């Protein structure tokens, strides 16, 4: 039984559901963002989440409506993980284009 539970904890999930994506991000304190200068003709090109306490790339905050408009326009899928194998929340996520 423990092996089954651990396997379920580690697996990734895929969704296009805005509510699931937003809830996943908000539970981690993450906000929708983009890379400054990546816009093309006023449209977002690079979608990211800005997690509190993580350094690295400088991100520009965007609102959820703008983030999801780009997500939908590009027909993206959100791959994510809820928990790590040790049971702690996972920040793993990736935006993917569906296979043609």
Coordinates of C-alpha atoms in Angstrom, one line a residue:
X1 CA 0.0 0.0 0.0
X2 CA 2.8 2.4 0.8
X3 CA 4.4 1.9 -2.6
X4 CA 1.1 2.8 -4.3
X5 CA 0.7 6.0 -2.3
X6 CA 4.3 7.0 -3.0
X7 CA 3.8 6.4 -6.7
X8 CA 0.6 8.6 -6.7
X9 CA 2.4 11.4 -4.8
X10 CA 5.3 11.6 -7.4
X11 CA 3.3 11.5 -10.6
X12 CA 2.7 14.5 -12.7
X13 CA -0.7 15.7 -13.9
X14 CA -1.7 17.6 -17.0
X15 CA -4.6 20.1 -17.3
X16 CA -5.9 23.1 -19.2
X17 CA -8.4 24.0 -16.4
X18 CA -7.8 27.6 -15.3
X19 CA -9.2 27.0 -11.8
X20 CA -6.9 24.1 -11.2
X21 CA -3.9 26.0 -12.5
X22 CA -4.7 29.1 -10.5
X23 CA -5.3 27.1 -7.2
X24 CA -2.1 25.2 -7.7
X25 CA -0.1 28.5 -8.1
X26 CA -1.9 30.3 -5.3
X27 CA -1.3 27.5 -2.8
X28 CA 2.4 28.1 -3.4
X29 CA 2.2 31.9 -3.3
X30 CA 3.1 32.0 -7.0
X31 CA 1.9 34.8 -9.2
X32 CA 1.6 34.9 -13.0
X33 CA 4.5 36.5 -14.8
X34 CA 6.5 36.9 -18.0
X35 CA 10.1 37.7 -18.9
X36 CA 10.6 41.4 -19.5
X37 CA 11.2 42.2 -23.1
X38 CA 9.7 38.9 -24.4
X39 CA 6.5 40.5 -25.5
X40 CA 5.8 40.5 -29.3
X41 CA 3.5 43.1 -30.7
X42 CA 1.9 43.5 -27.3
X43 CA 1.4 39.8 -26.7
X44 CA 3.1 37.7 -24.1
X45 CA 5.5 35.1 -25.4
X46 CA 7.0 33.6 -22.2
X47 CA 4.7 32.5 -19.4
X48 CA 6.1 31.9 -16.0
X49 CA 5.2 31.8 -12.3
X50 CA 7.0 34.0 -9.9
X51 CA 7.5 32.0 -6.6
X52 CA 8.2 33.9 -3.5
X53 CA 11.8 33.5 -2.1
X54 CA 13.2 32.2 -5.4
X55 CA 16.0 34.3 -7.0
X56 CA 17.1 34.0 -10.6
X57 CA 15.4 35.5 -13.5
X58 CA 13.8 38.9 -13.2
X59 CA 10.1 38.5 -14.0
X60 CA 7.4 41.0 -14.8
X61 CA 4.0 40.4 -13.1
X62 CA 1.0 40.1 -15.3
X63 CA -2.7 39.6 -14.4
X64 CA -4.4 36.2 -14.5
X65 CA -6.6 37.3 -17.5
X66 CA -3.6 38.2 -19.6
X67 CA -1.7 35.0 -18.6
X68 CA -4.7 32.7 -19.4
X69 CA -5.4 34.5 -22.7
X70 CA -1.9 33.7 -23.9
X71 CA -2.2 30.1 -22.4
X72 CA -5.5 29.5 -24.3
X73 CA -4.3 31.3 -27.5
X74 CA -1.3 28.9 -27.7
X75 CA -3.4 25.9 -26.8
X76 CA -0.9 25.0 -24.0
X77 CA -1.2 22.3 -21.4
X78 CA 0.0 22.7 -17.8
X79 CA 2.0 19.8 -16.5
X80 CA 2.5 19.9 -12.7
X81 CA 3.2 17.9 -9.6
X82 CA 1.3 18.4 -6.3
X83 CA 3.7 16.7 -4.0
X84 CA 7.3 15.5 -3.9
X85 CA 8.1 11.9 -2.9
X86 CA 8.6 13.1 0.7
X87 CA 5.1 14.5 0.8
X88 CA 6.1 18.2 0.7
X89 CA 4.5 20.5 -1.9
X90 CA 6.2 20.5 -5.2
X91 CA 6.7 23.6 -7.4
X92 CA 7.4 21.5 -10.5
X93 CA 5.5 22.8 -13.5
X94 CA 6.0 23.0 -17.2
X95 CA 3.9 24.5 -20.0
X96 CA 3.7 22.2 -23.0
X97 CA 2.2 22.3 -26.5
X98 CA 0.2 19.2 -27.3
X99 CA 1.6 16.8 -29.8
X100 CA 0.3 17.4 -33.3

